[in-house]
Amino acid sequence: VQLVESGGGLVQAGGSLRLSCAVSGSTFKIDAMGWYRQALGKQRELVAAITSGGERTHYADSAKGRFTISRGNVKNQMYLQMDNLKPEDTAVYYCNAGTLFQEYWGQGTQVTVSS
């Protein structure tokens, strides 16, 4: 399984960004996917997660009401719509996919929110 993120960038507080994760390889093995982020000097944290079929989602408290995770119509895409961004959302955002035996990570995309 290979994951490639895109869509990061610089945005002012209150603005929006949409992150995309392109998935390739043995996608049929994936049980769930998610977005994580890691700010400078901090531990990586879960932002949002979604089951393989998109039936269930989970959000960190910091993301609830502002971020939306989704799978594409073709299941080799995953998205994170981020609205009302805040400076504290500044971090490298990583796409994650989990199978029964292994986790996979993308290379990350930088999101910077200016005040």
Short mmCIF file of N, CA and C in Angstrom, two decimals, residues 14-113:
data_model
loop_
_atom_site.label_atom_id
_atom_site.label_comp_id
_atom_site.label_asym_id
_atom_site.label_seq_id
_atom_site.Cartn_x
_atom_site.Cartn_y
_atom_site.Cartn_z
N GLY A 14 -9.10 31.13 9.82
CA GLY A 14 -10.46 31.23 9.33
C GLY A 14 -10.65 30.67 7.93
N GLY A 15 -9.57 30.39 7.26
CA GLY A 15 -9.63 29.87 5.90
C GLY A 15 -9.82 28.36 5.87
N SER A 16 -9.79 27.82 4.66
CA SER A 16 -10.04 26.39 4.45
C SER A 16 -8.96 25.77 3.57
N LEU A 17 -8.75 24.49 3.77
CA LEU A 17 -7.90 23.68 2.91
C LEU A 17 -8.52 22.31 2.77
N ARG A 18 -8.24 21.66 1.65
CA ARG A 18 -8.69 20.29 1.44
C ARG A 18 -7.47 19.43 1.15
N LEU A 19 -7.21 18.50 2.04
CA LEU A 19 -6.11 17.57 1.85
C LEU A 19 -6.61 16.32 1.12
N SER A 20 -5.77 15.79 0.26
CA SER A 20 -6.10 14.55 -0.46
C SER A 20 -5.03 13.51 -0.19
N CYS A 21 -5.45 12.26 -0.18
CA CYS A 21 -4.53 11.14 -0.02
C CYS A 21 -4.83 10.14 -1.14
N ALA A 22 -3.86 9.94 -2.00
CA ALA A 22 -4.00 8.96 -3.08
C ALA A 22 -3.47 7.62 -2.61
N VAL A 23 -4.27 6.60 -2.75
CA VAL A 23 -3.94 5.27 -2.25
C VAL A 23 -3.72 4.34 -3.43
N SER A 24 -2.66 3.56 -3.39
CA SER A 24 -2.41 2.57 -4.43
C SER A 24 -1.88 1.30 -3.80
N GLY A 25 -1.87 0.24 -4.56
CA GLY A 25 -1.40 -1.05 -4.05
C GLY A 25 -2.56 -1.93 -3.64
N SER A 26 -2.35 -2.73 -2.62
CA SER A 26 -3.34 -3.71 -2.17
C SER A 26 -4.41 -3.05 -1.31
N THR A 27 -5.19 -2.19 -1.93
CA THR A 27 -6.17 -1.40 -1.16
C THR A 27 -7.28 -2.27 -0.58
N PHE A 28 -7.50 -3.45 -1.15
CA PHE A 28 -8.57 -4.30 -0.64
C PHE A 28 -8.28 -4.80 0.77
N LYS A 29 -7.04 -4.70 1.20
CA LYS A 29 -6.66 -5.18 2.53
C LYS A 29 -6.90 -4.13 3.61
N ILE A 30 -7.18 -2.89 3.22
CA ILE A 30 -7.28 -1.80 4.18
C ILE A 30 -8.55 -1.90 5.00
N ASP A 31 -8.41 -1.81 6.32
CA ASP A 31 -9.55 -1.84 7.22
C ASP A 31 -10.04 -0.44 7.58
N ALA A 32 -9.13 0.47 7.76
CA ALA A 32 -9.48 1.83 8.14
C ALA A 32 -8.37 2.77 7.69
N MET A 33 -8.74 4.04 7.57
CA MET A 33 -7.76 5.06 7.19
C MET A 33 -7.94 6.28 8.09
N GLY A 34 -6.92 7.10 8.12
CA GLY A 34 -7.03 8.28 8.96
C GLY A 34 -6.05 9.36 8.58
N TRP A 35 -6.25 10.51 9.19
CA TRP A 35 -5.33 11.64 9.08
C TRP A 35 -4.74 11.90 10.46
N TYR A 36 -3.43 12.03 10.49
CA TYR A 36 -2.70 12.40 11.69
C TYR A 36 -1.97 13.70 11.43
N ARG A 37 -1.55 14.35 12.49
CA ARG A 37 -0.72 15.54 12.32
C ARG A 37 0.34 15.59 13.40
N GLN A 38 1.41 16.27 13.06
CA GLN A 38 2.51 16.43 14.02
C GLN A 38 3.03 17.86 13.92
N ALA A 39 2.81 18.59 14.99
CA ALA A 39 3.33 19.95 15.08
C ALA A 39 4.77 19.91 15.57
N LEU A 40 5.49 20.97 15.29
CA LEU A 40 6.91 21.03 15.67
C LEU A 40 7.07 20.86 17.17
N GLY A 41 7.87 19.88 17.56
CA GLY A 41 8.13 19.64 18.97
C GLY A 41 7.06 18.87 19.70
N LYS A 42 6.06 18.39 18.97
CA LYS A 42 4.97 17.66 19.61
C LYS A 42 4.85 16.26 19.02
N GLN A 43 4.11 15.42 19.73
CA GLN A 43 3.89 14.06 19.26
C GLN A 43 2.85 14.04 18.14
N ARG A 44 2.94 13.03 17.30
CA ARG A 44 1.94 12.85 16.25
C ARG A 44 0.61 12.49 16.90
N GLU A 45 -0.47 13.09 16.40
CA GLU A 45 -1.78 12.85 16.98
C GLU A 45 -2.81 12.56 15.90
N LEU A 46 -3.81 11.76 16.26
CA LEU A 46 -4.89 11.46 15.34
C LEU A 46 -5.79 12.68 15.19
N VAL A 47 -6.15 12.99 13.96
CA VAL A 47 -7.07 14.08 13.67
C VAL A 47 -8.46 13.50 13.36
N ALA A 48 -8.50 12.53 12.45
CA ALA A 48 -9.78 11.94 12.05
C ALA A 48 -9.51 10.57 11.43
N ALA A 49 -10.52 9.69 11.53
CA ALA A 49 -10.38 8.35 10.98
C ALA A 49 -11.69 7.94 10.33
N ILE A 50 -11.60 6.99 9.40
CA ILE A 50 -12.77 6.54 8.67
C ILE A 50 -12.60 5.06 8.34
N THR A 51 -13.70 4.30 8.40
CA THR A 51 -13.62 2.89 8.04
C THR A 51 -13.45 2.74 6.53
N SER A 52 -13.04 1.57 6.12
CA SER A 52 -12.72 1.35 4.72
C SER A 52 -13.88 1.69 3.80
N GLY A 53 -15.09 1.34 4.21
CA GLY A 53 -16.26 1.62 3.38
C GLY A 53 -16.86 2.99 3.62
N GLY A 54 -16.30 3.73 4.55
CA GLY A 54 -16.79 5.07 4.84
C GLY A 54 -18.01 5.13 5.75
N GLU A 55 -18.35 3.98 6.35
CA GLU A 55 -19.59 3.95 7.15
C GLU A 55 -19.45 4.70 8.47
N ARG A 56 -18.28 4.67 9.04
CA ARG A 56 -18.09 5.29 10.34
C ARG A 56 -16.89 6.22 10.32
N THR A 57 -17.01 7.30 11.08
CA THR A 57 -15.91 8.26 11.21
C THR A 57 -15.67 8.58 12.68
N HIS A 58 -14.48 9.08 12.95
CA HIS A 58 -14.11 9.48 14.30
C HIS A 58 -13.25 10.73 14.19
N TYR A 59 -13.48 11.67 15.10
CA TYR A 59 -12.73 12.92 15.08
C TYR A 59 -12.13 13.22 16.44
N ALA A 60 -10.94 13.78 16.43
CA ALA A 60 -10.39 14.33 17.65
C ALA A 60 -11.24 15.52 18.07
N ASP A 61 -11.25 15.81 19.36
CA ASP A 61 -12.06 16.94 19.84
C ASP A 61 -11.69 18.23 19.12
N SER A 62 -10.42 18.40 18.82
CA SER A 62 -9.95 19.63 18.18
C SER A 62 -10.47 19.78 16.75
N ALA A 63 -10.89 18.66 16.15
CA ALA A 63 -11.33 18.66 14.75
C ALA A 63 -12.86 18.68 14.61
N LYS A 64 -13.56 18.33 15.64
CA LYS A 64 -15.01 18.22 15.55
C LYS A 64 -15.66 19.55 15.18
N GLY A 65 -16.55 19.49 14.21
CA GLY A 65 -17.26 20.70 13.78
C GLY A 65 -16.52 21.54 12.78
N ARG A 66 -15.22 21.25 12.56
CA ARG A 66 -14.43 22.04 11.61
C ARG A 66 -13.87 21.21 10.46
N PHE A 67 -13.54 19.95 10.74
CA PHE A 67 -12.92 19.07 9.74
C PHE A 67 -13.89 17.97 9.35
N THR A 68 -13.78 17.53 8.09
CA THR A 68 -14.60 16.44 7.60
C THR A 68 -13.72 15.46 6.83
N ILE A 69 -13.74 14.20 7.25
CA ILE A 69 -12.98 13.16 6.57
C ILE A 69 -13.93 12.40 5.64
N SER A 70 -13.45 12.00 4.47
CA SER A 70 -14.30 11.28 3.53
C SER A 70 -13.45 10.41 2.62
N ARG A 71 -14.10 9.42 2.03
CA ARG A 71 -13.47 8.60 1.00
C ARG A 71 -14.05 9.02 -0.35
N GLY A 72 -13.28 8.88 -1.39
CA GLY A 72 -13.75 9.22 -2.71
C GLY A 72 -14.73 8.19 -3.24
N ASN A 73 -15.42 8.54 -4.31
CA ASN A 73 -16.32 7.60 -4.96
C ASN A 73 -15.55 6.38 -5.45
N VAL A 74 -14.36 6.62 -5.91
CA VAL A 74 -13.42 5.54 -6.20
C VAL A 74 -12.55 5.43 -4.97
N LYS A 75 -12.47 4.25 -4.39
CA LYS A 75 -11.90 4.13 -3.05
C LYS A 75 -10.39 4.18 -2.99
N ASN A 76 -9.78 4.81 -3.97
CA ASN A 76 -8.36 5.02 -3.85
C ASN A 76 -8.05 6.47 -3.50
N GLN A 77 -9.04 7.15 -2.94
CA GLN A 77 -8.84 8.52 -2.50
C GLN A 77 -9.44 8.72 -1.12
N MET A 78 -8.77 9.54 -0.33
CA MET A 78 -9.31 9.96 0.95
C MET A 78 -9.07 11.46 1.07
N TYR A 79 -9.99 12.14 1.74
CA TYR A 79 -9.91 13.59 1.84
C TYR A 79 -10.06 14.05 3.28
N LEU A 80 -9.53 15.24 3.54
CA LEU A 80 -9.79 15.92 4.80
C LEU A 80 -10.11 17.38 4.46
N GLN A 81 -11.37 17.73 4.59
CA GLN A 81 -11.80 19.11 4.40
C GLN A 81 -11.63 19.83 5.72
N MET A 82 -10.83 20.88 5.73
CA MET A 82 -10.54 21.62 6.95
C MET A 82 -11.05 23.04 6.80
N ASP A 83 -12.02 23.41 7.62
CA ASP A 83 -12.61 24.74 7.60
C ASP A 83 -12.31 25.47 8.90
N ASN A 84 -12.46 26.78 8.86
CA ASN A 84 -12.21 27.61 10.06
C ASN A 84 -10.88 27.25 10.70
N LEU A 85 -9.85 27.23 9.91
CA LEU A 85 -8.53 26.84 10.40
C LEU A 85 -7.99 27.84 11.41
N LYS A 86 -7.24 27.30 12.35
CA LYS A 86 -6.66 28.11 13.42
C LYS A 86 -5.14 27.95 13.39
N PRO A 87 -4.41 28.92 13.94
CA PRO A 87 -2.94 28.79 13.96
C PRO A 87 -2.47 27.50 14.62
N GLU A 88 -3.21 27.03 15.61
CA GLU A 88 -2.81 25.79 16.30
C GLU A 88 -3.01 24.54 15.44
N ASP A 89 -3.62 24.69 14.26
CA ASP A 89 -3.72 23.57 13.32
C ASP A 89 -2.45 23.41 12.49
N THR A 90 -1.53 24.33 12.63
CA THR A 90 -0.27 24.25 11.89
C THR A 90 0.48 22.98 12.26
N ALA A 91 0.80 22.19 11.24
CA ALA A 91 1.47 20.90 11.47
C ALA A 91 1.74 20.24 10.12
N VAL A 92 2.49 19.15 10.17
CA VAL A 92 2.59 18.26 9.02
C VAL A 92 1.48 17.23 9.16
N TYR A 93 0.69 17.10 8.12
CA TYR A 93 -0.45 16.18 8.13
C TYR A 93 -0.08 14.91 7.36
N TYR A 94 -0.37 13.76 7.97
CA TYR A 94 -0.01 12.47 7.40
C TYR A 94 -1.26 11.63 7.14
N CYS A 95 -1.25 10.96 6.02
CA CYS A 95 -2.28 9.98 5.69
C CYS A 95 -1.84 8.63 6.24
N ASN A 96 -2.77 7.89 6.79
CA ASN A 96 -2.47 6.59 7.40
C ASN A 96 -3.49 5.56 6.94
N ALA A 97 -3.03 4.34 6.69
CA ALA A 97 -3.92 3.24 6.34
C ALA A 97 -3.52 2.02 7.16
N GLY A 98 -4.53 1.32 7.68
CA GLY A 98 -4.27 0.16 8.51
C GLY A 98 -4.88 -1.11 7.95
N THR A 99 -4.08 -2.18 7.95
CA THR A 99 -4.60 -3.51 7.64
C THR A 99 -4.52 -4.34 8.91
N LEU A 100 -4.84 -5.60 8.81
CA LEU A 100 -4.83 -6.46 9.98
C LEU A 100 -3.43 -6.55 10.60
N PHE A 101 -2.40 -6.46 9.76
CA PHE A 101 -1.05 -6.72 10.25
C PHE A 101 -0.11 -5.52 10.17
N GLN A 102 -0.51 -4.47 9.49
CA GLN A 102 0.48 -3.43 9.25
C GLN A 102 -0.18 -2.06 9.09
N GLU A 103 0.62 -1.05 9.40
CA GLU A 103 0.21 0.33 9.16
C GLU A 103 1.08 0.93 8.06
N TYR A 104 0.48 1.83 7.29
CA TYR A 104 1.21 2.51 6.22
C TYR A 104 1.05 4.00 6.39
N TRP A 105 2.10 4.74 6.01
CA TRP A 105 2.11 6.19 6.16
C TRP A 105 2.52 6.86 4.86
N GLY A 106 1.94 8.03 4.62
CA GLY A 106 2.41 8.87 3.55
C GLY A 106 3.59 9.70 4.01
N GLN A 107 4.09 10.54 3.12
CA GLN A 107 5.27 11.34 3.43
C GLN A 107 4.93 12.63 4.17
N GLY A 108 3.65 12.99 4.19
CA GLY A 108 3.22 14.18 4.90
C GLY A 108 3.11 15.40 4.02
N THR A 109 2.22 16.30 4.40
CA THR A 109 2.06 17.58 3.72
C THR A 109 1.93 18.68 4.77
N GLN A 110 2.64 19.77 4.55
CA GLN A 110 2.68 20.85 5.53
C GLN A 110 1.45 21.74 5.41
N VAL A 111 0.84 22.01 6.55
CA VAL A 111 -0.24 22.97 6.65
C VAL A 111 0.20 24.06 7.61
N THR A 112 0.17 25.30 7.14
CA THR A 112 0.57 26.43 7.97
C THR A 112 -0.57 27.44 7.99
N VAL A 113 -1.02 27.77 9.20
CA VAL A 113 -2.13 28.73 9.37
C VAL A 113 -1.58 29.97 10.03
#
